[in-house]
PDB file of C-alpha atoms in Angstrom:
ATOM      1  CA  MET A  19    -176.023 -48.496  47.259  1.00  0.00           C
ATOM      2  CA  ALA A  20    -173.382 -47.094  45.447  1.00  0.00           C
ATOM      3  CA  ILE A  21    -170.696 -49.603  46.309  1.00  0.00           C
ATOM      4  CA  LEU A  22    -172.946 -52.472  44.979  1.00  0.00           C
ATOM      5  CA  VAL A  23    -172.998 -50.831  41.519  1.00  0.00           C
ATOM      6  CA  LYS A  24    -169.358 -50.420  41.447  1.00  0.00           C
ATOM      7  CA  ILE A  25    -168.897 -54.068  42.142  1.00  0.00           C
ATOM      8  CA  TYR A  26    -171.221 -54.985  39.703  1.00  0.00           C
ATOM      9  CA  ARG A  27    -169.475 -52.898  37.071  1.00  0.00           C
ATOM     10  CA  ARG A  28    -166.270 -54.647  37.975  1.00  0.00           C
ATOM     11  CA  PHE A  29    -167.780 -57.668  37.674  1.00  0.00           C
ATOM     12  CA  VAL A  30    -168.862 -57.020  34.259  1.00  0.00           C
ATOM     13  CA  GLN A  31    -165.830 -55.392  32.977  1.00  0.00           C
ATOM     14  CA  PHE A  32    -163.703 -58.543  34.342  1.00  0.00           C
ATOM     15  CA  ILE A  33    -166.237 -60.957  32.468  1.00  0.00           C
ATOM     16  CA  LEU A  34    -165.824 -58.771  29.125  1.00  0.00           C
ATOM     17  CA  LEU A  35    -162.001 -58.861  29.594  1.00  0.00           C
ATOM     18  CA  PHE A  36    -162.193 -62.224  29.969  1.00  0.00           C
ATOM     19  CA  LEU A  37    -164.330 -63.234  27.148  1.00  0.00           C
ATOM     20  CA  ILE A  38    -162.230 -61.040  24.928  1.00  0.00           C
ATOM     21  CA  LEU A  39    -158.955 -62.672  25.999  1.00  0.00           C
ATOM     22  CA  ILE A  40    -160.477 -65.931  25.239  1.00  0.00           C
ATOM     23  CA  SER A  41    -161.526 -64.987  21.618  1.00  0.00           C
ATOM     24  CA  ILE A  42    -158.048 -63.629  21.116  1.00  0.00           C
ATOM     25  CA  LEU A  43    -156.463 -66.754  22.207  1.00  0.00           C
ATOM     26  CA  MET A  44    -158.938 -68.805  20.168  1.00  0.00           C
ATOM     27  CA  LEU A  45    -158.199 -66.911  17.207  1.00  0.00           C
ATOM     28  CA  ILE A  46    -154.298 -66.841  17.622  1.00  0.00           C
ATOM     29  CA  GLY A  47    -154.476 -70.736  17.998  1.00  0.00           C
ATOM     30  CA  ALA A  48    -156.594 -71.412  14.940  1.00  0.00           C
ATOM     31  CA  ALA A  49    -154.401 -68.941  12.870  1.00  0.00           C
ATOM     32  CA  ILE A  50    -151.447 -70.687  13.961  1.00  0.00           C
ATOM     33  CA  LEU A  51    -152.982 -74.177  13.231  1.00  0.00           C
ATOM     34  CA  PHE A  52    -153.695 -72.728   9.865  1.00  0.00           C
ATOM     35  CA  PHE A  53    -150.626 -71.600   9.065  1.00  0.00           C
ATOM     36  CA  LYS A  54    -149.273 -74.967  10.640  1.00  0.00           C
ATOM     37  CA  GLN A  55    -151.690 -77.335   8.516  1.00  0.00           C
ATOM     38  CA  GLU A  56    -149.151 -78.243   5.909  1.00  0.00           C
ATOM     39  CA  TYR A  57    -146.128 -78.818   8.573  1.00  0.00           C
ATOM     40  CA  ILE A  58    -148.566 -81.091  10.446  1.00  0.00           C
ATOM     41  CA  ILE A  59    -149.904 -83.314   7.757  1.00  0.00           C
ATOM     42  CA  ASN A  60    -146.347 -83.765   6.407  1.00  0.00           C
ATOM     43  CA  THR A  61    -144.901 -84.567   9.878  1.00  0.00           C
ATOM     44  CA  LEU A  62    -147.904 -87.089   9.850  1.00  0.00           C
ATOM     45  CA  LYS A  63    -147.174 -88.550   6.612  1.00  0.00           C
ATOM     46  CA  GLU A  64    -143.255 -88.747   7.295  1.00  0.00           C
ATOM     47  CA  ASN A  65    -143.960 -90.972  10.565  1.00  0.00           C
ATOM     48  CA  LEU A  66    -146.204 -92.815   8.548  1.00  0.00           C
ATOM     49  CA  ASN A  67    -143.530 -93.396   5.690  1.00  0.00           C
ATOM     50  CA  ARG A  68    -141.689 -95.457   8.177  1.00  0.00           C
ATOM     51  CA  TYR A  69    -143.985 -98.103   7.491  1.00  0.00           C
ATOM     52  CA  PRO A  70    -144.142 -98.711   3.723  1.00  0.00           C
ATOM     53  CA  ASP A  71    -146.975-101.196   3.826  1.00  0.00           C
ATOM     54  CA  LEU A  72    -149.155 -98.445   5.123  1.00  0.00           C
ATOM     55  CA  SER A  73    -151.346 -96.112   3.030  1.00  0.00           C
ATOM     56  CA  ILE A  74    -153.912 -93.011   4.041  1.00  0.00           C
ATOM     57  CA  THR A  75    -156.454 -91.141   2.151  1.00  0.00           C
ATOM     58  CA  TYR A  76    -158.928 -88.673   3.394  1.00  0.00           C
ATOM     59  CA  GLY A  77    -161.844 -86.104   1.797  1.00  0.00           C
ATOM     60  CA  SER A  78    -160.807 -82.748   3.565  1.00  0.00           C
ATOM     61  CA  VAL A  79    -159.103 -81.139   6.567  1.00  0.00           C
ATOM     62  CA  SER A  80    -160.436 -78.365   8.891  1.00  0.00           C
ATOM     63  CA  VAL A  81    -159.264 -76.607  11.908  1.00  0.00           C
ATOM     64  CA  LYS A  82    -161.723 -77.052  15.026  1.00  0.00           C
ATOM     65  CA  THR A  83    -161.681 -74.421  17.962  1.00  0.00           C
ATOM     66  CA  LEU A  84    -164.861 -74.196  19.296  1.00  0.00           C
ATOM     67  CA  LYS A  85    -165.831 -77.749  20.032  1.00  0.00           C
ATOM     68  CA  THR A  86    -162.315 -78.463  21.560  1.00  0.00           C
ATOM     69  CA  PHE A  87    -161.377 -75.419  23.522  1.00  0.00           C
ATOM     70  CA  PRO A  88    -158.627 -75.057  25.441  1.00  0.00           C
ATOM     71  CA  ARG A  89    -157.525 -77.318  23.107  1.00  0.00           C
ATOM     72  CA  PHE A  90    -157.169 -77.009  19.139  1.00  0.00           C
ATOM     73  CA  SER A  91    -157.639 -79.835  16.567  1.00  0.00           C
ATOM     74  CA  TYR A  92    -157.709 -80.916  12.920  1.00  0.00           C
ATOM     75  CA  SER A  93    -160.694 -82.736  11.723  1.00  0.00           C
ATOM     76  CA  PHE A  94    -160.365 -85.204   8.760  1.00  0.00           C
ATOM     77  CA  THR A  95    -163.195 -86.440   6.991  1.00  0.00           C
ATOM     78  CA  ASP A  96    -163.891 -89.983   5.110  1.00  0.00           C
ATOM     79  CA  LEU A  97    -160.144 -91.209   6.471  1.00  0.00           C
ATOM     80  CA  ALA A  98    -159.130 -94.691   5.479  1.00  0.00           C
ATOM     81  CA  LEU A  99    -155.963 -96.073   6.510  1.00  0.00           C
ATOM     82  CA  ALA A 100    -154.855 -99.262   4.456  1.00  0.00           C
ATOM     83  CA  ILE A 101    -152.402-101.936   4.830  1.00  0.00           C
ATOM     84  CA  ASN A 102    -150.676-103.500   1.687  1.00  0.00           C
ATOM     85  CA  LEU A 103    -149.188-106.964   2.166  1.00  0.00           C
ATOM     86  CA  ASN A 104    -148.492-110.018  -0.419  1.00  0.00           C
ATOM     87  CA  SER A 105    -149.796-107.618  -3.172  1.00  0.00           C
ATOM     88  CA  LYS A 106    -153.188-107.482  -1.222  1.00  0.00           C
ATOM     89  CA  SER A 107    -154.905-104.267   0.312  1.00  0.00           C
ATOM     90  CA  ASP A 108    -156.764-104.279   3.399  1.00  0.00           C
ATOM     91  CA  THR A 109    -158.536-101.328   5.027  1.00  0.00           C
ATOM     92  CA  ILE A 110    -157.532-101.427   8.672  1.00  0.00           C
ATOM     93  CA  LEU A 111    -159.326 -98.301   9.582  1.00  0.00           C
ATOM     94  CA  LYS A 112    -162.469 -96.318   7.994  1.00  0.00           C
ATOM     95  CA  THR A 113    -164.187 -93.168   9.777  1.00  0.00           C
ATOM     96  CA  ASP A 114    -166.380 -90.532   8.698  1.00  0.00           C
ATOM     97  CA  ASP A 115    -164.329 -88.154  11.164  1.00  0.00           C
ATOM     98  CA  PHE A 116    -160.977 -88.491  12.532  1.00  0.00           C
ATOM     99  CA  GLN A 117    -160.159 -85.786  15.005  1.00  0.00           C
ATOM    100  CA  VAL A 118    -156.566 -84.678  15.867  1.00  0.00           C
ATOM    101  CA  SER A 119    -156.064 -82.502  19.080  1.00  0.00           C
ATOM    102  CA  ILE A 120    -152.816 -80.635  19.441  1.00  0.00           C
ATOM    103  CA  SER A 121    -150.746 -79.185  22.183  1.00  0.00           C
ATOM    104  CA  LEU A 122    -150.398 -75.482  20.631  1.00  0.00           C
ATOM    105  CA  PHE A 123    -147.711 -74.365  23.044  1.00  0.00           C
ATOM    106  CA  LYS A 124    -145.580 -77.665  22.204  1.00  0.00           C
ATOM    107  CA  LEU A 125    -146.220 -77.229  18.301  1.00  0.00           C
ATOM    108  CA  LEU A 126    -144.550 -73.585  18.519  1.00  0.00           C
ATOM    109  CA  ARG A 127    -141.399 -75.489  19.825  1.00  0.00           C
ATOM    110  CA  GLY A 128    -141.733 -77.708  16.649  1.00  0.00           C
ATOM    111  CA  LEU A 129    -142.903 -80.653  18.715  1.00  0.00           C
ATOM    112  CA  VAL A 130    -146.032 -82.544  17.619  1.00  0.00           C
ATOM    113  CA  ASP A 131    -147.531 -83.454  20.763  1.00  0.00           C
ATOM    114  CA  ILE A 132    -151.186 -85.198  19.961  1.00  0.00           C
ATOM    115  CA  LYS A 133    -153.235 -84.958  23.222  1.00  0.00           C
ATOM    116  CA  ASN A 134    -156.038 -87.371  21.966  1.00  0.00           C
ATOM    117  CA  ILE A 135    -157.095 -88.876  18.539  1.00  0.00           C
ATOM    118  CA  THR A 136    -161.063 -89.044  18.352  1.00  0.00           C
ATOM    119  CA  VAL A 137    -162.822 -91.394  15.900  1.00  0.00           C
ATOM    120  CA  SER A 138    -166.495 -91.348  15.030  1.00  0.00           C
ATOM    121  CA  ASN A 139    -168.315 -93.914  13.355  1.00  0.00           C
ATOM    122  CA  ALA A 140    -165.291 -96.079  12.804  1.00  0.00           C
ATOM    123  CA  THR A 141    -164.910 -99.486  11.267  1.00  0.00           C
ATOM    124  CA  ILE A 142    -161.392-101.230  12.514  1.00  0.00           C
ATOM    125  CA  LYS A 143    -160.289-104.701  11.006  1.00  0.00           C
ATOM    126  CA  TRP A 144    -157.002-106.008  11.859  1.00  0.00           C
ATOM    127  CA  HIS A 145    -155.484-109.698  11.222  1.00  0.00           C
ATOM    128  CA  THR A 146    -153.004-110.997  14.221  1.00  0.00           C
ATOM    129  CA  ASN A 147    -150.089-111.168  11.594  1.00  0.00           C
ATOM    130  CA  TYR A 148    -150.081-107.702  10.709  1.00  0.00           C
ATOM    131  CA  HIS A 149    -148.407-107.078  14.021  1.00  0.00           C
ATOM    132  CA  LYS A 150    -145.294-108.838  12.748  1.00  0.00           C
ATOM    133  CA  GLU A 151    -145.168-107.780   9.564  1.00  0.00           C
ATOM    134  CA  PHE A 152    -146.597-103.970  10.164  1.00  0.00           C
ATOM    135  CA  PHE A 153    -143.896-103.104  12.776  1.00  0.00           C
ATOM    136  CA  GLY A 154    -141.264-105.413  11.297  1.00  0.00           C
ATOM    137  CA  SER A 155    -141.111-103.462   8.157  1.00  0.00           C
ATOM    138  CA  GLY A 156    -141.488-100.345  10.278  1.00  0.00           C
ATOM    139  CA  ASN A 157    -138.075-100.833  12.090  1.00  0.00           C
ATOM    140  CA  ASN A 158    -136.284-101.017   8.719  1.00  0.00           C
ATOM    141  CA  GLY A 159    -137.498 -97.600   7.688  1.00  0.00           C
ATOM    142  CA  SER A 160    -136.201 -94.157   7.642  1.00  0.00           C
ATOM    143  CA  GLN A 161    -137.225 -92.529  11.078  1.00  0.00           C
ATOM    144  CA  GLY A 162    -139.320 -89.567  11.035  1.00  0.00           C
ATOM    145  CA  SER A 163    -137.224 -85.957  11.852  1.00  0.00           C
ATOM    146  CA  VAL A 164    -139.875 -84.765  14.259  1.00  0.00           C
ATOM    147  CA  ALA A 165    -141.227 -87.299  16.869  1.00  0.00           C
ATOM    148  CA  ILE A 166    -145.051 -87.705  17.456  1.00  0.00           C
ATOM    149  CA  LEU A 167    -146.484 -88.121  20.851  1.00  0.00           C
ATOM    150  CA  ILE A 168    -149.860 -89.731  21.498  1.00  0.00           C
ATOM    151  CA  SER A 169    -151.555 -89.389  25.183  1.00  0.00           C
ATOM    152  CA  GLY A 170    -155.167 -91.183  24.344  1.00  0.00           C
ATOM    153  CA  ILE A 171    -157.511 -92.205  21.689  1.00  0.00           C
ATOM    154  CA  SER A 172    -161.297 -92.331  21.940  1.00  0.00           C
ATOM    155  CA  LEU A 173    -163.765 -94.090  19.506  1.00  0.00           C
ATOM    156  CA  LYS A 174    -167.327 -93.124  19.154  1.00  0.00           C
ATOM    157  CA  ASP A 175    -170.022 -95.536  17.464  1.00  0.00           C
ATOM    158  CA  PHE A 176    -167.234 -98.284  16.500  1.00  0.00           C
ATOM    159  CA  ASP A 177    -167.101-101.690  14.928  1.00  0.00           C
ATOM    160  CA  ILE A 178    -164.062-103.857  15.847  1.00  0.00           C
ATOM    161  CA  GLU A 179    -162.952-107.062  14.208  1.00  0.00           C
ATOM    162  CA  LEU A 180    -160.159-108.966  15.060  1.00  0.00           C
ATOM    163  CA  LEU A 181    -158.906-112.144  12.841  1.00  0.00           C
ATOM    164  CA  ASP A 182    -156.211-114.615  12.918  1.00  0.00           C
ATOM    165  CA  SER A 183    -153.832-115.033   9.918  1.00  0.00           C
ATOM    166  CA  THR A 184    -156.301-117.530   8.087  1.00  0.00           C
ATOM    167  CA  SER A 185    -159.108-114.803   8.361  1.00  0.00           C
ATOM    168  CA  LYS A 186    -160.950-116.798  11.291  1.00  0.00           C
ATOM    169  CA  PRO A 187    -162.861-114.358  13.526  1.00  0.00           C
ATOM    170  CA  LEU A 188    -161.499-114.095  16.937  1.00  0.00           C
ATOM    171  CA  LEU A 189    -163.007-111.121  18.369  1.00  0.00           C
ATOM    172  CA  ASN A 190    -165.671-108.660  17.358  1.00  0.00           C
ATOM    173  CA  CYS A 191    -167.230-106.060  18.977  1.00  0.00           C
ATOM    174  CA  SER A 192    -169.462-102.752  18.877  1.00  0.00           C
ATOM    175  CA  GLY A 193    -169.974-100.133  20.904  1.00  0.00           C
ATOM    176  CA  LYS A 194    -170.944 -96.494  21.721  1.00  0.00           C
ATOM    177  CA  SER A 195    -167.496 -95.447  23.228  1.00  0.00           C
ATOM    178  CA  LEU A 196    -163.972 -96.538  23.795  1.00  0.00           C
ATOM    179  CA  ASN A 197    -161.467 -94.501  25.655  1.00  0.00           C
ATOM    180  CA  VAL A 198    -157.478 -95.713  25.603  1.00  0.00           C
ATOM    181  CA  LYS A 199    -155.077 -93.674  27.405  1.00  0.00           C
ATOM    182  CA  PHE A 200    -151.430 -94.873  27.431  1.00  0.00           C
ATOM    183  CA  LYS A 201    -148.025 -93.977  28.680  1.00  0.00           C
ATOM    184  CA  SER A 202    -144.551 -95.445  27.874  1.00  0.00           C
ATOM    185  CA  ASP A 203    -141.165 -95.441  28.518  1.00  0.00           C
ATOM    186  CA  GLU A 204    -138.107 -97.541  27.184  1.00  0.00           C
ATOM    187  CA  THR A 205    -139.102-100.389  29.139  1.00  0.00           C
ATOM    188  CA  LYS A 206    -142.780-100.794  29.394  1.00  0.00           C
ATOM    189  CA  LEU A 207    -146.308 -99.726  28.028  1.00  0.00           C
ATOM    190  CA  LEU A 208    -149.302 -98.777  30.034  1.00  0.00           C
ATOM    191  CA  LEU A 209    -152.854 -98.721  28.801  1.00  0.00           C
ATOM    192  CA  SER A 210    -155.900 -97.777  30.510  1.00  0.00           C
ATOM    193  CA  ILE A 211    -159.139 -98.814  28.744  1.00  0.00           C
ATOM    194  CA  GLN A 212    -162.767 -97.862  29.552  1.00  0.00           C
ATOM    195  CA  SER A 213    -165.719 -99.014  27.055  1.00  0.00           C
ATOM    196  CA  GLU A 214    -169.387 -98.786  26.537  1.00  0.00           C
ATOM    197  CA  LEU A 215    -170.331-101.672  24.336  1.00  0.00           C
ATOM    198  CA  ILE A 216    -173.110-103.189  22.807  1.00  0.00           C
ATOM    199  CA  ASN A 217    -172.237-106.399  20.991  1.00  0.00           C
ATOM    200  CA  THR A 218    -169.229-108.626  21.863  1.00  0.00           C
ATOM    201  CA  THR A 219    -168.167-112.021  20.254  1.00  0.00           C
ATOM    202  CA  VAL A 220    -165.002-113.580  21.381  1.00  0.00           C
ATOM    203  CA  GLY A 221    -164.496-116.883  18.914  1.00  0.00           C
ATOM    204  CA  GLU A 222    -166.859-119.835  19.809  1.00  0.00           C
ATOM    205  CA  TYR A 223    -166.709-119.086  23.583  1.00  0.00           C
ATOM    206  CA  LEU A 224    -168.420-116.073  24.748  1.00  0.00           C
ATOM    207  CA  LYS A 225    -171.137-113.978  22.650  1.00  0.00           C
ATOM    208  CA  ILE A 226    -172.918-111.048  24.857  1.00  0.00           C
ATOM    209  CA  THR A 227    -175.639-109.055  22.595  1.00  0.00           C
ATOM    210  CA  GLU A 228    -176.924-106.937  25.850  1.00  0.00           C
ATOM    211  CA  GLN A 229    -175.413-103.710  26.784  1.00  0.00           C
ATOM    212  CA  HIS A 230    -172.273-103.986  29.148  1.00  0.00           C
ATOM    213  CA  ARG A 231    -169.404-102.157  30.129  1.00  0.00           C
ATOM    214  CA  LEU A 232    -165.583-103.386  30.071  1.00  0.00           C
ATOM    215  CA  ASN A 233    -162.709-101.222  31.927  1.00  0.00           C
ATOM    216  CA  PHE A 234    -159.224-102.533  32.342  1.00  0.00           C
ATOM    217  CA  ASP A 235    -155.642-101.498  32.262  1.00  0.00           C
ATOM    218  CA  ILE A 236    -152.871-103.293  30.347  1.00  0.00           C
ATOM    219  CA  GLU A 237    -149.154-103.046  31.430  1.00  0.00           C
ATOM    220  CA  LYS A 238    -146.538-104.590  28.720  1.00  0.00           C
ATOM    221  CA  ILE A 239    -143.249-105.638  30.298  1.00  0.00           C
ATOM    222  CA  ASP A 240    -140.533-107.267  28.259  1.00  0.00           C
ATOM    223  CA  ASN A 241    -142.580-109.929  26.418  1.00  0.00           C
ATOM    224  CA  LYS A 242    -145.937-110.238  28.822  1.00  0.00           C
ATOM    225  CA  LEU A 243    -149.034-108.201  29.021  1.00  0.00           C
ATOM    226  CA  TYR A 244    -150.104-107.620  32.499  1.00  0.00           C
ATOM    227  CA  ILE A 245    -153.976-107.280  32.936  1.00  0.00           C
ATOM    228  CA  TYR A 246    -155.368-105.603  36.072  1.00  0.00           C
ATOM    229  CA  ASN A 247    -158.155-103.497  37.260  1.00  0.00           C
ATOM    230  CA  LEU A 248    -160.389-105.681  34.918  1.00  0.00           C
ATOM    231  CA  GLU A 249    -164.021-104.689  35.574  1.00  0.00           C
ATOM    232  CA  SER A 250    -167.146-106.076  33.324  1.00  0.00           C
ATOM    233  CA  LEU A 251    -170.895-104.785  33.944  1.00  0.00           C
ATOM    234  CA  ILE A 252    -173.948-106.597  32.512  1.00  0.00           C
ATOM    235  CA  LYS A 253    -177.140-105.840  34.368  1.00  0.00           C
ATOM    236  CA  SER A 254    -176.621-107.053  37.832  1.00  0.00           C
ATOM    237  CA  LEU A 255    -173.357-109.154  37.247  1.00  0.00           C
ATOM    238  CA  ARG A 256    -170.395-107.418  38.081  1.00  0.00           C
ATOM    239  CA  ILE A 257    -166.967-108.988  37.415  1.00  0.00           C
ATOM    240  CA  ASN A 258    -163.678-107.934  38.647  1.00  0.00           C
ATOM    241  CA  GLY A 259    -160.420-109.768  37.683  1.00  0.00           C
ATOM    242  CA  SER A 260    -156.881-109.650  36.628  1.00  0.00           C
ATOM    243  CA  GLY A 261    -154.462-111.596  34.232  1.00  0.00           C
ATOM    244  CA  ILE A 262    -151.463-112.193  32.439  1.00  0.00           C
ATOM    245  CA  TYR A 263    -150.774-113.084  28.739  1.00  0.00           C
ATOM    246  CA  ASP A 264    -147.160-114.319  27.482  1.00  0.00           C
ATOM    247  CA  LEU A 265    -146.725-113.172  23.901  1.00  0.00           C
ATOM    248  CA  SER A 266    -144.140-115.618  23.383  1.00  0.00           C
ATOM    249  CA  SER A 267    -145.735-118.848  24.125  1.00  0.00           C
ATOM    250  CA  GLU A 268    -149.430-117.309  23.606  1.00  0.00           C
ATOM    251  CA  THR A 269    -150.605-118.587  26.835  1.00  0.00           C
ATOM    252  CA  ALA A 270    -152.871-116.697  29.520  1.00  0.00           C
ATOM    253  CA  ALA A 271    -154.210-116.973  32.920  1.00  0.00           C
ATOM    254  CA  PHE A 272    -156.999-115.126  34.815  1.00  0.00           C
ATOM    255  CA  ARG A 273    -158.801-114.727  38.017  1.00  0.00           C
ATOM    256  CA  PHE A 274    -162.501-113.184  38.300  1.00  0.00           C
ATOM    257  CA  LYS A 275    -164.509-112.559  41.099  1.00  0.00           C
ATOM    258  CA  SER A 276    -168.232-111.605  40.978  1.00  0.00           C
ATOM    259  CA  ASN A 277    -170.379-109.742  43.217  1.00  0.00           C
ATOM    260  CA  ARG A 278    -173.713-111.169  44.465  1.00  0.00           C
ATOM    261  CA  PHE A 279    -175.660-111.090  41.489  1.00  0.00           C
ATOM    262  CA  GLN A 280    -179.067-112.417  39.974  1.00  0.00           C
ATOM    263  CA  ALA A 281    -178.767-116.061  38.604  1.00  0.00           C
ATOM    264  CA  GLN A 282    -181.045-114.933  35.752  1.00  0.00           C
ATOM    265  CA  ASP A 283    -178.147-112.734  34.369  1.00  0.00           C
ATOM    266  CA  LEU A 284    -176.121-115.967  33.635  1.00  0.00           C
ATOM    267  CA  SER A 285    -178.324-116.789  30.631  1.00  0.00           C
ATOM    268  CA  LEU A 286    -177.071-113.789  28.562  1.00  0.00           C
ATOM    269  CA  LEU A 287    -173.661-115.838  28.430  1.00  0.00           C
ATOM    270  CA  PRO A 288    -173.138-118.673  25.826  1.00  0.00           C
ATOM    271  CA  ASN A 289    -174.455-122.035  26.889  1.00  0.00           C
ATOM    272  CA  LEU A 290    -176.081-120.539  29.934  1.00  0.00           C
ATOM    273  CA  GLU A 291    -179.593-119.894  28.405  1.00  0.00           C
ATOM    274  CA  SER A 292    -181.105-122.550  30.932  1.00  0.00           C
ATOM    275  CA  PHE A 293    -180.374-119.913  33.805  1.00  0.00           C
ATOM    276  CA  ASP A 294    -183.366-117.961  32.347  1.00  0.00           C
ATOM    277  CA  GLN A 295    -185.624-120.216  34.294  1.00  0.00           C
ATOM    278  CA  ILE A 296    -183.830-119.734  37.650  1.00  0.00           C
ATOM    279  CA  THR A 297    -184.096-117.313  40.314  1.00  0.00           C
ATOM    280  CA  GLY A 298    -182.027-116.502  43.219  1.00  0.00           C
ATOM    281  CA  PHE A 299    -178.556-114.907  43.840  1.00  0.00           C
ATOM    282  CA  ILE A 300    -175.024-116.259  43.214  1.00  0.00           C
ATOM    283  CA  THR A 301    -171.418-115.084  43.766  1.00  0.00           C
ATOM    284  CA  ALA A 302    -168.528-116.946  42.178  1.00  0.00           C
ATOM    285  CA  ASP A 303    -164.853-117.163  41.713  1.00  0.00           C
ATOM    286  CA  ALA A 304    -163.076-118.551  38.511  1.00  0.00           C
ATOM    287  CA  TYR A 305    -159.475-119.142  37.318  1.00  0.00           C
ATOM    288  CA  MET A 306    -158.780-120.287  33.616  1.00  0.00           C
ATOM    289  CA  ARG A 307    -155.695-120.992  31.778  1.00  0.00           C
ATOM    290  CA  LEU A 308    -155.473-120.882  27.852  1.00  0.00           C
ATOM    291  CA  SER A 309    -153.027-121.565  25.094  1.00  0.00           C
ATOM    292  CA  SER A 310    -152.493-121.146  21.407  1.00  0.00           C
ATOM    293  CA  GLY A 311    -153.605-117.438  21.732  1.00  0.00           C
ATOM    294  CA  PHE A 312    -156.813-117.827  23.419  1.00  0.00           C
ATOM    295  CA  LYS A 313    -157.808-120.716  21.109  1.00  0.00           C
ATOM    296  CA  LYS A 314    -157.685-123.690  23.644  1.00  0.00           C
ATOM    297  CA  PHE A 315    -158.889-124.022  27.552  1.00  0.00           C
ATOM    298  CA  ASP A 316    -156.180-125.720  29.657  1.00  0.00           C
ATOM    299  CA  THR A 317    -157.791-125.435  33.140  1.00  0.00           C
ATOM    300  CA  LEU A 318    -160.851-123.600  34.055  1.00  0.00           C
ATOM    301  CA  GLN A 319    -161.964-123.686  37.811  1.00  0.00           C
ATOM    302  CA  ALA A 320    -164.827-122.172  39.364  1.00  0.00           C
ATOM    303  CA  LYS A 321    -166.660-122.327  42.757  1.00  0.00           C
ATOM    304  CA  TYR A 322    -169.791-120.548  43.690  1.00  0.00           C
ATOM    305  CA  ASN A 323    -172.446-119.743  46.573  1.00  0.00           C
ATOM    306  CA  SER A 324    -176.056-119.645  46.001  1.00  0.00           C
ATOM    307  CA  CYS A 325    -179.111-118.190  47.906  1.00  0.00           C
ATOM    308  CA  LEU A 326    -182.531-119.193  47.316  1.00  0.00           C
ATOM    309  CA  LEU A 327    -181.854-120.798  44.236  1.00  0.00           C
ATOM    310  CA  TYR A 328    -184.975-122.167  42.469  1.00  0.00           C
ATOM    311  CA  THR A 329    -186.733-122.993  39.278  1.00  0.00           C
ATOM    312  CA  SER A 330    -189.623-120.519  37.811  1.00  0.00           C
ATOM    313  CA  PRO A 331    -192.575-122.281  36.436  1.00  0.00           C
ATOM    314  CA  SER A 332    -192.666-122.026  32.615  1.00  0.00           C
TER     315      SER A 332
END
């Protein structure tokens, strides 16, 4: 009995010591971030100034420790990012809460290593011509004295709108979550994207209003985007695929393969509403080739196998 009491006391002492150490680390981390706050903000602005067409505003900034421990973060409220081109200002990002998680140990060495950016209640609006004008102007700007490394971005409750240079909608999607992780070196950029979407519209070709998931990886090598591990899930319909997009010629090619799904689920896709009256199962493969930046279908090939298809009585 005495041994059990001694073990219990040692265990309690260990837990108390552990909690004290955690509390000390949190206090030290919060203190470092508080006193480094001006340095962090100035570093962010210094890197942002490489792009003279960009401007940023926010309401307030505070240090977060409990919610993001063992990482420490800054939270910016009412943040807006605008781009100014041709005497016109467009807001490309507007969010209630913009949270930046910082690596504390690298910060002590003078390196701003952002482990993750979390954006809540966000509206993103992007024109395709921004890429050339925005990054083109950045190449001519002064280089920041402190590099910023970003490992990932998370969106919660978001709405994204992509438009062409004439403000014609190309893509609109809203969802509950979207997580992007990326790695880069001198020759390539790798993105890994996982999302839970509520509504997706792609030009005049595709409109999905049911809740769905979309996951894929993108690797940029030279002037091409390689898309693989693509997976989309809408009710019983699961689509896997891969593709390639040539940035110079604006051409793309994709291959897709489905699981065995209920035919009625095809009614969720545009121009296939009539499948709502069809019962049975289908498996399908498809190949498509597009040009003019996804605006034109050059080739569309599909083959399918059906099982017990019949029309339901109205």
